[in-house]
Amino acid sequence: MHILYLALALFLLLNLIAGMYRVLRGPTVADRMLAAQLFGTTSVAILLLLAQAANQPALLDVALVFALLAAVTAVAFVRRAWPGAEANHDPH
Amino acid sequence: MIVNASQKTDPSHPDSSDRPDGHRVTRYVGSGALRLGAFALVWWALTGGAVDSWLVGLPTVLIATLISLALVPPFSWSLTGFVYFLPFFVWQSLRGGTDVAWRAFHPQIPINPGIVKYPLLLPPGLPRVFLINTVSLLPGTLSAELEPDELIVHALDTEQNVLAELKVVEQVVARLFAISLKNGERNRNVQTN
Amino acid sequence: MLHWAFDGLLGTGLLWLAWRALTTPDLFKAIVLFFSFGLLMALAWVRLNAPDVALAEAAIGAGLTGALLLAALARLDTSNQPANPVTGDGESDLVDH
Amino acid sequence: MTLINGLSAVLLIAGSVFFLAGTLGLLRFPDIYTRLHALTKADNLGLGLIVMGLAAQSQSWATVGKLLLIWVLVMFAAASVSQLIAGRALQRGIRPWKR
């Protein structure tokens, strides 16, 4: 099982690095942000696998923080760095 | 303690009318107790059941309950609706995941995306927010924007019957929040006719 | 063996990301690269058996600094446009235009 | 025990396949809306399967609770964030890709 956890963690890390292509190529800023969001989810999964492989439950807390902060960054992006077009405000 | 809490977060004074206010207090107490239990469960999971942690945990859970009551006032929901919703949601997200994965793996990328407008029957507020988040996780649909009376959905495959699926989802969410949509539908028809 | 592969990939990725984040001319791209760098760095701390440092890196390095940099970038953009003077209240200024 | 191990291994591998699908979708799909589809659905399902695979192995109920909490948080964050991004993209007039 140990080998499986590590192999899957490696596989997910490869996924993450492949997704880096979208950060570099864009084309829109939202695409880059989206890729960063994907990294957040993928690293949560990697952390869960590493926590199980190393038998370190403390890593689950790190995963929890990852899950929370990916959302914070994305909201900061939409509210601050990517404002709506003219004469548009939030419909909420 | 809980009764105090509900009175504190209650914005109106108890001098208006007697019966609705008493009703409101029981609502606050009931949902406060429920949320207290839920937050206690979360704290227990976070700390791994350590006994000492409750010294900090008890006040934290209480404050979290008070804040949640202040931010989201009690709403009606039904247990059977919830029991019905969970397997529906799990099954649909399984379908949604496999659907999008199949399209991503397919050499030709068989997608036919487009914007679909769905006339909403659900009342505004929490049920709609919940519907939006649910729709985004379901097969082939992604809620994009909420207009006053309709939901703008991006569909991955417009050839599928997206509207019918959305109708089912809306019914399930309505059942979760103990709302009957038939009523709303009739009202709507009266308005549009 | 798998450990070596994982760590090697992580280290190479970190160096590459750091290089790209420093050299890219597009500020927004640089911020996203920095954000990804923070995520990978936290993973590296985990691999170094320091989950507490990883926690701090995830919270401060990846999360908060990323959000702050995005906010800073937004202010830079508005101050570049002479029509929209910075009023001090960045949020309403940005969202309602 | 071996049965649980096998089940958990299957769940973990299936989860990783969905992560691969999410990455492929991110790289191959033509516009931001379709990429959001891949991101929210495939990744959440992948994480869910991995969470379940690990929960089947875990020793204590508290760990299971924490795993589920992480999943629910990620799912909620992904759903709201995708809605925010899609809504803002529509507002800014980014046209959805048509076949």
Short mmCIF file of C-alpha atoms in Angstrom, two decimals:
data_model
loop_
_atom_site.label_atom_id
_atom_site.label_comp_id
_atom_site.label_asym_id
_atom_site.label_seq_id
_atom_site.Cartn_x
_atom_site.Cartn_y
_atom_site.Cartn_z
CA MET A 1 0.00 0.00 0.00
CA HIS A 2 2.85 2.32 0.88
CA ILE A 3 4.19 2.15 -2.66
CA LEU A 4 0.74 2.80 -4.07
CA TYR A 5 0.32 5.98 -2.02
CA LEU A 6 3.67 7.31 -3.14
CA ALA A 7 3.12 6.33 -6.75
CA LEU A 8 -0.24 8.08 -6.80
CA ALA A 9 1.23 11.15 -5.10
CA LEU A 10 3.92 11.24 -7.79
CA PHE A 11 1.27 10.84 -10.47
CA LEU A 12 -0.72 13.74 -9.06
CA LEU A 13 2.42 15.87 -8.87
CA LEU A 14 3.01 15.15 -12.55
CA ASN A 15 -0.57 16.23 -13.23
CA LEU A 16 0.03 19.45 -11.38
CA ILE A 17 3.17 20.24 -13.31
CA ALA A 18 1.43 19.44 -16.59
CA GLY A 19 -1.29 21.89 -15.60
CA MET A 20 1.43 24.55 -15.35
CA TYR A 21 1.14 24.80 -19.13
CA ARG A 22 -2.21 26.55 -18.68
CA VAL A 23 -0.65 29.09 -16.32
CA LEU A 24 2.04 29.91 -18.84
CA ARG A 25 -0.17 29.96 -21.94
CA GLY A 26 -3.30 31.64 -20.62
CA PRO A 27 -4.93 32.94 -22.81
CA THR A 28 -7.06 34.95 -20.37
CA VAL A 29 -6.10 35.79 -16.79
CA ALA A 30 -9.01 33.67 -15.59
CA ASP A 31 -7.45 30.60 -17.22
CA ARG A 32 -4.29 31.16 -15.23
CA MET A 33 -6.30 31.57 -12.05
CA LEU A 34 -8.26 28.43 -12.85
CA ALA A 35 -5.06 26.46 -13.16
CA ALA A 36 -3.95 27.73 -9.76
CA GLN A 37 -7.28 26.54 -8.40
CA LEU A 38 -6.61 23.12 -9.87
CA PHE A 39 -3.23 23.10 -8.15
CA GLY A 40 -4.95 23.75 -4.85
CA THR A 41 -7.24 20.73 -5.21
CA THR A 42 -4.45 18.52 -6.49
CA SER A 43 -2.12 19.45 -3.65
CA VAL A 44 -4.87 18.67 -1.16
CA ALA A 45 -5.08 15.18 -2.66
CA ILE A 46 -1.27 14.83 -2.61
CA LEU A 47 -1.18 15.88 1.03
CA LEU A 48 -3.85 13.36 1.96
CA LEU A 49 -1.88 10.60 0.26
CA LEU A 50 1.38 11.69 1.91
CA ALA A 51 -0.36 11.86 5.29
CA GLN A 52 -1.40 8.26 4.87
CA ALA A 53 1.97 7.15 3.49
CA ALA A 54 4.00 8.79 6.27
CA ASN A 55 1.36 8.04 8.90
CA GLN A 56 1.34 11.69 9.91
CA PRO A 57 -2.19 12.84 10.67
CA ALA A 58 -0.89 16.41 11.18
CA LEU A 59 -0.68 16.69 7.40
CA LEU A 60 -4.47 16.60 7.26
CA ASP A 61 -4.47 20.01 8.94
CA VAL A 62 -2.17 21.33 6.23
CA ALA A 63 -4.61 19.97 3.66
CA LEU A 64 -7.44 21.75 5.45
CA VAL A 65 -5.56 25.06 5.27
CA PHE A 66 -4.90 24.48 1.56
CA ALA A 67 -8.59 23.90 0.96
CA LEU A 68 -9.53 27.10 2.76
CA LEU A 69 -6.92 29.37 1.25
CA ALA A 70 -7.38 28.34 -2.35
CA ALA A 71 -10.88 29.77 -2.04
CA VAL A 72 -9.59 32.98 -0.41
CA THR A 73 -7.17 33.60 -3.26
CA ALA A 74 -9.79 32.90 -5.91
CA VAL A 75 -12.27 35.29 -4.30
CA ALA A 76 -9.55 37.94 -3.97
CA PHE A 77 -8.88 37.45 -7.67
CA VAL A 78 -12.47 37.85 -8.78
CA ARG A 79 -13.26 40.77 -6.48
CA ARG A 80 -10.02 42.71 -6.84
CA ALA A 81 -7.92 41.83 -9.81
CA TRP A 82 -10.65 41.01 -12.30
CA PRO A 83 -13.41 43.59 -11.96
CA GLY A 84 -16.54 43.45 -14.07
CA ALA A 85 -17.13 45.49 -17.19
CA GLU A 86 -18.46 49.06 -17.01
CA ALA A 87 -21.86 49.67 -15.46
CA ASN A 88 -21.93 46.18 -14.05
CA HIS A 89 -21.96 45.36 -10.44
CA ASP A 90 -22.44 42.20 -8.48
CA PRO A 91 -25.90 40.78 -8.97
CA HIS A 92 -25.96 39.38 -5.44
CA MET B 1 -27.48 29.69 27.50
CA ILE B 2 -29.02 28.94 24.16
CA VAL B 3 -32.19 30.88 24.94
CA ASN B 4 -30.06 33.87 25.86
CA ALA B 5 -28.19 33.53 22.63
CA SER B 6 -31.30 33.47 20.51
CA GLN B 7 -32.65 36.55 22.24
CA LYS B 8 -29.39 38.36 21.74
CA THR B 9 -29.26 37.72 18.01
CA ASP B 10 -32.96 38.41 17.60
CA PRO B 11 -33.12 41.87 16.03
CA SER B 12 -36.73 42.65 16.97
CA HIS B 13 -37.89 43.39 20.47
CA PRO B 14 -40.37 41.06 22.13
CA ASP B 15 -42.98 43.80 22.36
CA SER B 16 -44.53 43.42 18.90
CA SER B 17 -46.99 40.53 18.91
CA ASP B 18 -46.86 37.55 21.16
CA ARG B 19 -47.40 34.48 19.04
CA PRO B 20 -45.05 35.06 16.09
CA ASP B 21 -42.33 36.12 18.47
CA GLY B 22 -42.68 33.01 20.59
CA HIS B 23 -42.60 31.03 17.39
CA ARG B 24 -39.43 32.77 16.34
CA VAL B 25 -37.74 32.10 19.67
CA THR B 26 -38.46 28.40 19.43
CA ARG B 27 -37.13 28.44 15.87
CA TYR B 28 -33.91 30.09 16.99
CA VAL B 29 -33.54 27.70 19.91
CA GLY B 30 -34.17 24.67 17.75
CA SER B 31 -31.82 25.55 14.94
CA GLY B 32 -29.29 26.92 17.44
CA ALA B 33 -29.18 23.57 19.20
CA LEU B 34 -28.82 21.79 15.88
CA ARG B 35 -25.95 24.01 14.76
CA LEU B 36 -24.32 23.73 18.16
CA GLY B 37 -24.29 19.97 17.68
CA ALA B 38 -22.94 20.27 14.14
CA PHE B 39 -20.13 22.63 15.16
CA ALA B 40 -19.27 20.41 18.12
CA LEU B 41 -18.98 17.51 15.68
CA VAL B 42 -16.67 19.56 13.45
CA TRP B 43 -14.52 20.51 16.44
CA TRP B 44 -14.35 16.90 17.51
CA ALA B 45 -13.19 15.88 14.03
CA LEU B 46 -10.65 18.72 13.88
CA THR B 47 -9.03 17.89 17.21
CA GLY B 48 -9.21 14.15 16.81
CA GLY B 49 -11.33 13.77 19.92
CA ALA B 50 -8.74 15.18 22.36
CA VAL B 51 -10.45 15.77 25.71
CA ASP B 52 -8.34 18.79 26.79
CA SER B 53 -9.19 20.65 23.59
CA TRP B 54 -12.76 21.26 24.75
CA LEU B 55 -11.48 23.96 27.09
CA VAL B 56 -10.98 26.05 23.97
CA GLY B 57 -13.50 24.16 21.90
CA LEU B 58 -16.59 24.83 23.97
CA PRO B 59 -16.40 28.65 23.75
CA THR B 60 -15.37 28.43 20.12
CA VAL B 61 -18.33 26.25 19.25
CA LEU B 62 -20.67 28.58 21.13
CA ILE B 63 -19.33 31.67 19.37
CA ALA B 64 -19.51 29.91 16.01
CA THR B 65 -23.15 29.06 16.66
CA LEU B 66 -23.96 32.66 17.59
CA ILE B 67 -22.20 34.02 14.51
CA SER B 68 -23.93 31.54 12.23
CA LEU B 69 -27.33 32.45 13.70
CA ALA B 70 -26.59 36.12 13.13
CA LEU B 71 -25.39 35.58 9.56
CA VAL B 72 -27.86 32.93 8.40
CA PRO B 73 -31.18 33.10 10.26
CA PRO B 74 -32.96 29.80 10.82
CA PHE B 75 -34.49 28.33 7.70
CA SER B 76 -36.90 25.49 7.23
CA TRP B 77 -35.65 22.22 5.91
CA SER B 78 -36.86 18.66 6.00
CA LEU B 79 -35.05 15.58 7.15
CA THR B 80 -36.62 13.35 4.52
CA GLY B 81 -35.63 15.92 1.92
CA PHE B 82 -32.06 15.74 3.18
CA VAL B 83 -32.05 11.93 3.19
CA TYR B 84 -33.38 12.08 -0.36
CA PHE B 85 -30.86 14.71 -1.41
CA LEU B 86 -27.66 12.95 -0.31
CA PRO B 87 -27.78 9.84 -2.54
CA PHE B 88 -29.15 11.96 -5.38
CA PHE B 89 -26.20 14.31 -5.07
CA VAL B 90 -23.61 11.54 -4.79
CA TRP B 91 -25.02 9.69 -7.79
CA GLN B 92 -25.29 12.84 -9.89
CA SER B 93 -21.77 14.00 -9.09
CA LEU B 94 -20.50 10.54 -9.99
CA ARG B 95 -22.35 10.86 -13.29
CA GLY B 96 -21.10 14.41 -13.78
CA GLY B 97 -17.50 13.43 -13.14
CA THR B 98 -17.54 10.45 -15.46
CA ASP B 99 -19.32 12.47 -18.13
CA VAL B 100 -16.76 15.25 -18.15
CA ALA B 101 -13.87 12.77 -17.82
CA TRP B 102 -15.12 10.83 -20.82
CA ARG B 103 -15.30 14.01 -22.87
CA ALA B 104 -11.81 15.03 -21.77
CA PHE B 105 -10.30 11.65 -22.63
CA HIS B 106 -12.08 11.32 -25.99
CA PRO B 107 -9.79 12.15 -28.92
CA GLN B 108 -12.39 14.38 -30.60
CA ILE B 109 -13.55 16.15 -27.41
CA PRO B 110 -17.28 15.59 -28.01
CA ILE B 111 -18.67 18.77 -26.52
CA ASN B 112 -21.29 21.14 -27.80
CA PRO B 113 -21.36 23.92 -25.25
CA GLY B 114 -23.78 26.78 -25.00
CA ILE B 115 -25.72 29.03 -22.67
CA VAL B 116 -29.07 27.88 -21.34
CA LYS B 117 -31.51 30.07 -19.46
CA TYR B 118 -33.53 28.36 -16.82
CA PRO B 119 -36.61 30.08 -15.33
CA LEU B 120 -36.36 29.72 -11.57
CA LEU B 121 -39.24 28.68 -9.36
CA LEU B 122 -37.31 28.61 -6.10
CA PRO B 123 -37.67 31.64 -3.84
CA PRO B 124 -34.64 33.92 -3.50
CA GLY B 125 -32.18 33.47 -0.68
CA LEU B 126 -30.53 30.39 0.66
CA PRO B 127 -32.40 27.82 -1.51
CA ARG B 128 -31.24 29.58 -4.66
CA VAL B 129 -27.65 29.80 -3.48
CA PHE B 130 -27.78 26.14 -2.67
CA LEU B 131 -29.25 25.35 -6.08
CA ILE B 132 -26.50 27.31 -7.83
CA ASN B 133 -23.77 25.42 -6.03
CA THR B 134 -25.45 22.09 -6.64
CA VAL B 135 -25.98 22.76 -10.34
CA SER B 136 -22.26 23.49 -10.79
CA LEU B 137 -21.38 20.04 -9.54
CA LEU B 138 -23.95 18.16 -11.60
CA PRO B 139 -23.50 16.61 -15.04
CA GLY B 140 -22.90 19.00 -17.89
CA THR B 141 -24.10 22.18 -16.20
CA LEU B 142 -22.32 25.13 -14.65
CA SER B 143 -24.28 27.99 -13.19
CA ALA B 144 -22.89 31.26 -14.40
CA GLU B 145 -25.18 34.03 -13.29
CA LEU B 146 -28.30 34.58 -11.28
CA GLU B 147 -30.80 36.98 -12.78
CA PRO B 148 -33.85 38.01 -10.76
CA ASP B 149 -36.03 35.35 -12.33
CA GLU B 150 -33.78 32.97 -14.14
CA LEU B 151 -30.54 31.13 -13.81
CA ILE B 152 -28.01 31.41 -16.61
CA VAL B 153 -26.36 28.04 -17.01
CA HIS B 154 -23.44 27.05 -19.18
CA ALA B 155 -24.12 23.58 -20.53
CA LEU B 156 -21.37 21.33 -21.80
CA ASP B 157 -23.66 19.58 -24.25
CA THR B 158 -26.70 21.53 -25.39
CA GLU B 159 -28.05 18.52 -27.25
CA GLN B 160 -28.91 16.86 -23.97
CA ASN B 161 -32.08 17.89 -22.26
CA VAL B 162 -30.53 20.26 -19.79
CA LEU B 163 -33.74 21.98 -18.78
CA ALA B 164 -35.43 18.74 -17.73
CA GLU B 165 -32.45 17.78 -15.58
CA LEU B 166 -32.40 21.21 -13.98
CA LYS B 167 -36.09 20.83 -13.19
CA VAL B 168 -35.37 17.61 -11.32
CA VAL B 169 -32.53 19.24 -9.40
CA GLU B 170 -34.72 22.16 -8.47
CA GLN B 171 -37.41 19.81 -7.19
CA VAL B 172 -34.89 17.96 -5.03
CA VAL B 173 -33.49 21.19 -3.59
CA ALA B 174 -37.02 22.45 -2.95
CA ARG B 175 -37.77 19.24 -1.09
CA LEU B 176 -34.61 19.72 0.97
CA PHE B 177 -35.77 23.17 2.03
CA ALA B 178 -39.35 22.00 2.56
CA ILE B 179 -40.73 24.27 -0.16
CA SER B 180 -43.51 23.15 -2.45
CA LEU B 181 -42.83 24.31 -5.96
CA LYS B 182 -46.33 23.64 -7.27
CA ASN B 183 -47.49 26.73 -5.49
CA GLY B 184 -44.77 28.86 -6.94
CA GLU B 185 -45.44 27.46 -10.37
CA ARG B 186 -49.09 28.42 -10.25
CA ASN B 187 -48.20 31.92 -9.07
CA ARG B 188 -45.75 32.20 -11.87
CA ASN B 189 -48.27 31.15 -14.47
CA VAL B 190 -50.75 33.67 -13.15
CA GLN B 191 -48.11 36.35 -13.43
CA THR B 192 -47.03 35.53 -16.93
CA ASN B 193 -50.51 34.94 -18.38
CA MET C 1 13.11 5.01 -5.49
CA LEU C 2 9.67 6.58 -5.56
CA HIS C 3 10.77 8.95 -2.86
CA TRP C 4 13.65 10.04 -5.02
CA ALA C 5 11.42 10.55 -8.04
CA PHE C 6 8.90 12.55 -6.04
CA ASP C 7 11.51 14.73 -4.36
CA GLY C 8 13.42 15.23 -7.57
CA LEU C 9 10.32 16.32 -9.44
CA LEU C 10 9.32 18.58 -6.57
CA GLY C 11 12.75 20.21 -6.38
CA THR C 12 13.04 20.70 -10.13
CA GLY C 13 9.54 22.09 -10.27
CA LEU C 14 10.31 24.52 -7.48
CA LEU C 15 13.46 25.81 -9.14
CA TRP C 16 11.71 26.13 -12.48
CA LEU C 17 8.75 27.94 -10.96
CA ALA C 18 11.01 30.30 -9.04
CA TRP C 19 12.87 31.11 -12.24
CA ARG C 20 9.71 31.67 -14.24
CA ALA C 21 8.12 33.76 -11.48
CA LEU C 22 11.18 36.01 -11.37
CA THR C 23 11.68 36.42 -15.09
CA THR C 24 8.18 36.63 -16.52
CA PRO C 25 7.26 40.16 -17.65
CA ASP C 26 3.51 39.68 -17.12
CA LEU C 27 2.79 40.64 -13.51
CA PHE C 28 -0.38 38.60 -13.21
CA LYS C 29 1.34 35.50 -14.54
CA ALA C 30 4.13 36.09 -12.04
CA ILE C 31 1.64 36.22 -9.19
CA VAL C 32 0.00 32.95 -10.20
CA LEU C 33 3.44 31.38 -10.55
CA PHE C 34 4.34 32.65 -7.10
CA PHE C 35 1.13 31.18 -5.75
CA SER C 36 1.92 27.79 -7.31
CA PHE C 37 5.45 28.08 -5.95
CA GLY C 38 4.00 28.50 -2.47
CA LEU C 39 1.89 25.39 -2.86
CA LEU C 40 4.85 23.31 -4.01
CA MET C 41 7.03 24.80 -1.29
CA ALA C 42 4.51 23.67 1.32
CA LEU C 43 4.65 20.19 -0.19
CA ALA C 44 8.44 20.32 0.06
CA TRP C 45 8.22 21.24 3.75
CA VAL C 46 5.94 18.27 4.22
CA ARG C 47 8.51 16.04 2.58
CA LEU C 48 11.13 17.51 4.91
CA ASN C 49 9.04 16.30 7.83
CA ALA C 50 8.05 19.78 8.96
CA PRO C 51 4.24 19.89 8.80
CA ASP C 52 4.12 22.99 11.02
CA VAL C 53 6.29 24.98 8.63
CA ALA C 54 4.20 23.60 5.78
CA LEU C 55 1.10 24.94 7.51
CA ALA C 56 2.63 28.39 7.81
CA GLU C 57 3.86 28.31 4.22
CA ALA C 58 0.43 27.29 2.92
CA ALA C 59 -1.37 29.93 4.95
CA ILE C 60 1.03 32.83 4.53
CA GLY C 61 3.11 32.01 1.47
CA ALA C 62 0.49 30.63 -0.85
CA GLY C 63 -2.78 31.96 0.51
CA LEU C 64 -2.47 35.38 2.08
CA THR C 65 0.48 36.71 0.12
CA GLY C 66 -1.19 35.60 -3.10
CA ALA C 67 -4.38 37.45 -2.20
CA LEU C 68 -2.44 40.55 -1.13
CA LEU C 69 -0.39 40.55 -4.31
CA LEU C 70 -3.57 40.32 -6.38
CA ALA C 71 -5.05 43.26 -4.49
CA ALA C 72 -1.83 45.20 -4.99
CA LEU C 73 -1.87 44.44 -8.70
CA ALA C 74 -5.45 45.72 -8.93
CA ARG C 75 -4.38 49.02 -7.35
CA LEU C 76 -1.45 49.31 -9.72
CA ASP C 77 -3.85 48.95 -12.65
CA THR C 78 -6.20 51.66 -11.42
CA SER C 79 -3.39 54.07 -10.68
CA ASN C 80 -2.21 53.64 -14.26
CA GLN C 81 -5.49 54.97 -15.59
CA PRO C 82 -5.68 58.74 -15.15
CA ALA C 83 -9.50 58.70 -15.39
CA ASN C 84 -9.87 56.69 -12.18
CA PRO C 85 -7.93 58.31 -9.40
CA VAL C 86 -7.31 56.04 -6.46
CA THR C 87 -9.76 57.08 -3.80
CA GLY C 88 -8.31 54.98 -1.06
CA ASP C 89 -11.25 52.61 -1.02
CA GLY C 90 -9.93 50.11 -3.49
CA GLU C 91 -12.80 47.71 -3.44
CA SER C 92 -15.73 49.89 -4.39
CA ASP C 93 -13.48 51.73 -6.76
CA LEU C 94 -12.63 48.57 -8.62
CA VAL C 95 -15.86 46.68 -8.58
CA ASP C 96 -18.25 49.42 -9.55
CA HIS C 97 -16.47 50.81 -12.54
CA MET D 1 -8.40 -6.57 5.79
CA THR D 2 -7.09 -7.40 2.35
CA LEU D 3 -10.58 -6.82 0.99
CA ILE D 4 -10.60 -3.33 2.48
CA ASN D 5 -7.08 -2.74 1.15
CA GLY D 6 -8.17 -3.78 -2.32
CA LEU D 7 -11.26 -1.61 -2.23
CA SER D 8 -9.27 1.35 -1.02
CA ALA D 9 -6.65 0.83 -3.72
CA VAL D 10 -9.35 0.75 -6.39
CA LEU D 11 -10.91 3.94 -5.04
CA LEU D 12 -7.54 5.71 -4.88
CA ILE D 13 -6.61 4.75 -8.43
CA ALA D 14 -10.03 5.75 -9.73
CA GLY D 15 -9.65 9.10 -7.99
CA SER D 16 -6.29 9.67 -9.62
CA VAL D 17 -7.78 8.88 -13.02
CA PHE D 18 -10.35 11.61 -12.47
CA PHE D 19 -7.57 14.01 -11.55
CA LEU D 20 -5.89 13.13 -14.83
CA ALA D 21 -9.19 13.81 -16.58
CA GLY D 22 -9.37 17.19 -14.87
CA THR D 23 -5.88 18.09 -16.01
CA LEU D 24 -6.60 16.88 -19.54
CA GLY D 25 -9.77 18.92 -19.58
CA LEU D 26 -7.89 21.98 -18.40
CA LEU D 27 -5.36 21.53 -21.19
CA ARG D 28 -7.64 20.40 -24.02
CA PHE D 29 -10.99 22.13 -23.58
CA PRO D 30 -11.41 25.18 -25.79
CA ASP D 31 -12.62 27.98 -23.49
CA ILE D 32 -12.82 29.07 -19.91
CA TYR D 33 -16.35 27.82 -19.30
CA THR D 34 -15.66 24.29 -20.48
CA ARG D 35 -12.43 24.27 -18.47
CA LEU D 36 -14.43 25.21 -15.40
CA HIS D 37 -16.60 22.16 -16.04
CA ALA D 38 -13.56 19.93 -16.01
CA LEU D 39 -12.13 21.60 -12.95
CA THR D 40 -15.21 21.46 -10.74
CA LYS D 41 -16.63 18.09 -11.62
CA ALA D 42 -13.69 15.84 -12.38
CA ASP D 43 -11.49 17.14 -9.59
CA ASN D 44 -14.15 17.06 -6.93
CA LEU D 45 -15.07 13.53 -7.83
CA GLY D 46 -11.39 12.57 -7.86
CA LEU D 47 -10.82 14.08 -4.45
CA GLY D 48 -14.00 12.44 -3.18
CA LEU D 49 -12.84 9.01 -4.33
CA ILE D 50 -9.41 9.52 -2.78
CA VAL D 51 -11.01 10.68 0.47
CA MET D 52 -13.18 7.57 0.51
CA GLY D 53 -10.24 5.33 -0.26
CA LEU D 54 -8.29 6.79 2.63
CA ALA D 55 -11.28 6.83 4.96
CA ALA D 56 -11.72 3.09 4.40
CA GLN D 57 -8.15 2.64 5.71
CA SER D 58 -8.24 5.04 8.60
CA GLN D 59 -8.18 3.89 12.20
CA SER D 60 -10.30 6.51 13.93
CA TRP D 61 -13.66 8.09 13.23
CA ALA D 62 -12.21 11.54 13.90
CA THR D 63 -9.87 11.10 10.92
CA VAL D 64 -12.80 10.06 8.76
CA GLY D 65 -14.62 13.18 9.91
CA LYS D 66 -11.67 15.38 9.07
CA LEU D 67 -11.29 13.81 5.64
CA LEU D 68 -14.97 14.38 4.92
CA LEU D 69 -14.67 17.95 6.17
CA ILE D 70 -11.80 18.60 3.78
CA TRP D 71 -13.80 17.18 0.90
CA VAL D 72 -16.91 19.20 1.68
CA LEU D 73 -14.83 22.37 2.02
CA VAL D 74 -13.05 21.83 -1.28
CA MET D 75 -16.32 21.02 -3.02
CA PHE D 76 -18.05 24.09 -1.66
CA ALA D 77 -15.09 26.30 -2.51
CA ALA D 78 -14.89 24.90 -6.05
CA ALA D 79 -18.61 25.35 -6.64
CA SER D 80 -18.69 28.95 -5.45
CA VAL D 81 -15.44 29.90 -7.12
CA SER D 82 -16.48 28.42 -10.46
CA GLN D 83 -19.76 30.29 -10.27
CA LEU D 84 -17.93 33.53 -9.44
CA ILE D 85 -15.47 33.12 -12.30
CA ALA D 86 -18.11 32.07 -14.83
CA GLY D 87 -20.39 34.94 -13.82
CA ARG D 88 -17.62 37.49 -14.07
CA ALA D 89 -16.50 36.08 -17.40
CA LEU D 90 -20.02 36.50 -18.76
CA GLN D 91 -20.18 40.03 -17.37
CA ARG D 92 -16.94 40.88 -19.09
CA GLY D 93 -18.36 39.60 -22.33
CA ILE D 94 -16.18 36.55 -22.87
CA ARG D 95 -18.11 34.58 -25.48
CA PRO D 96 -18.61 30.86 -24.89
CA TRP D 97 -16.90 28.72 -27.48
CA LYS D 98 -19.27 27.18 -30.05
CA ARG D 99 -18.70 24.14 -32.17
#
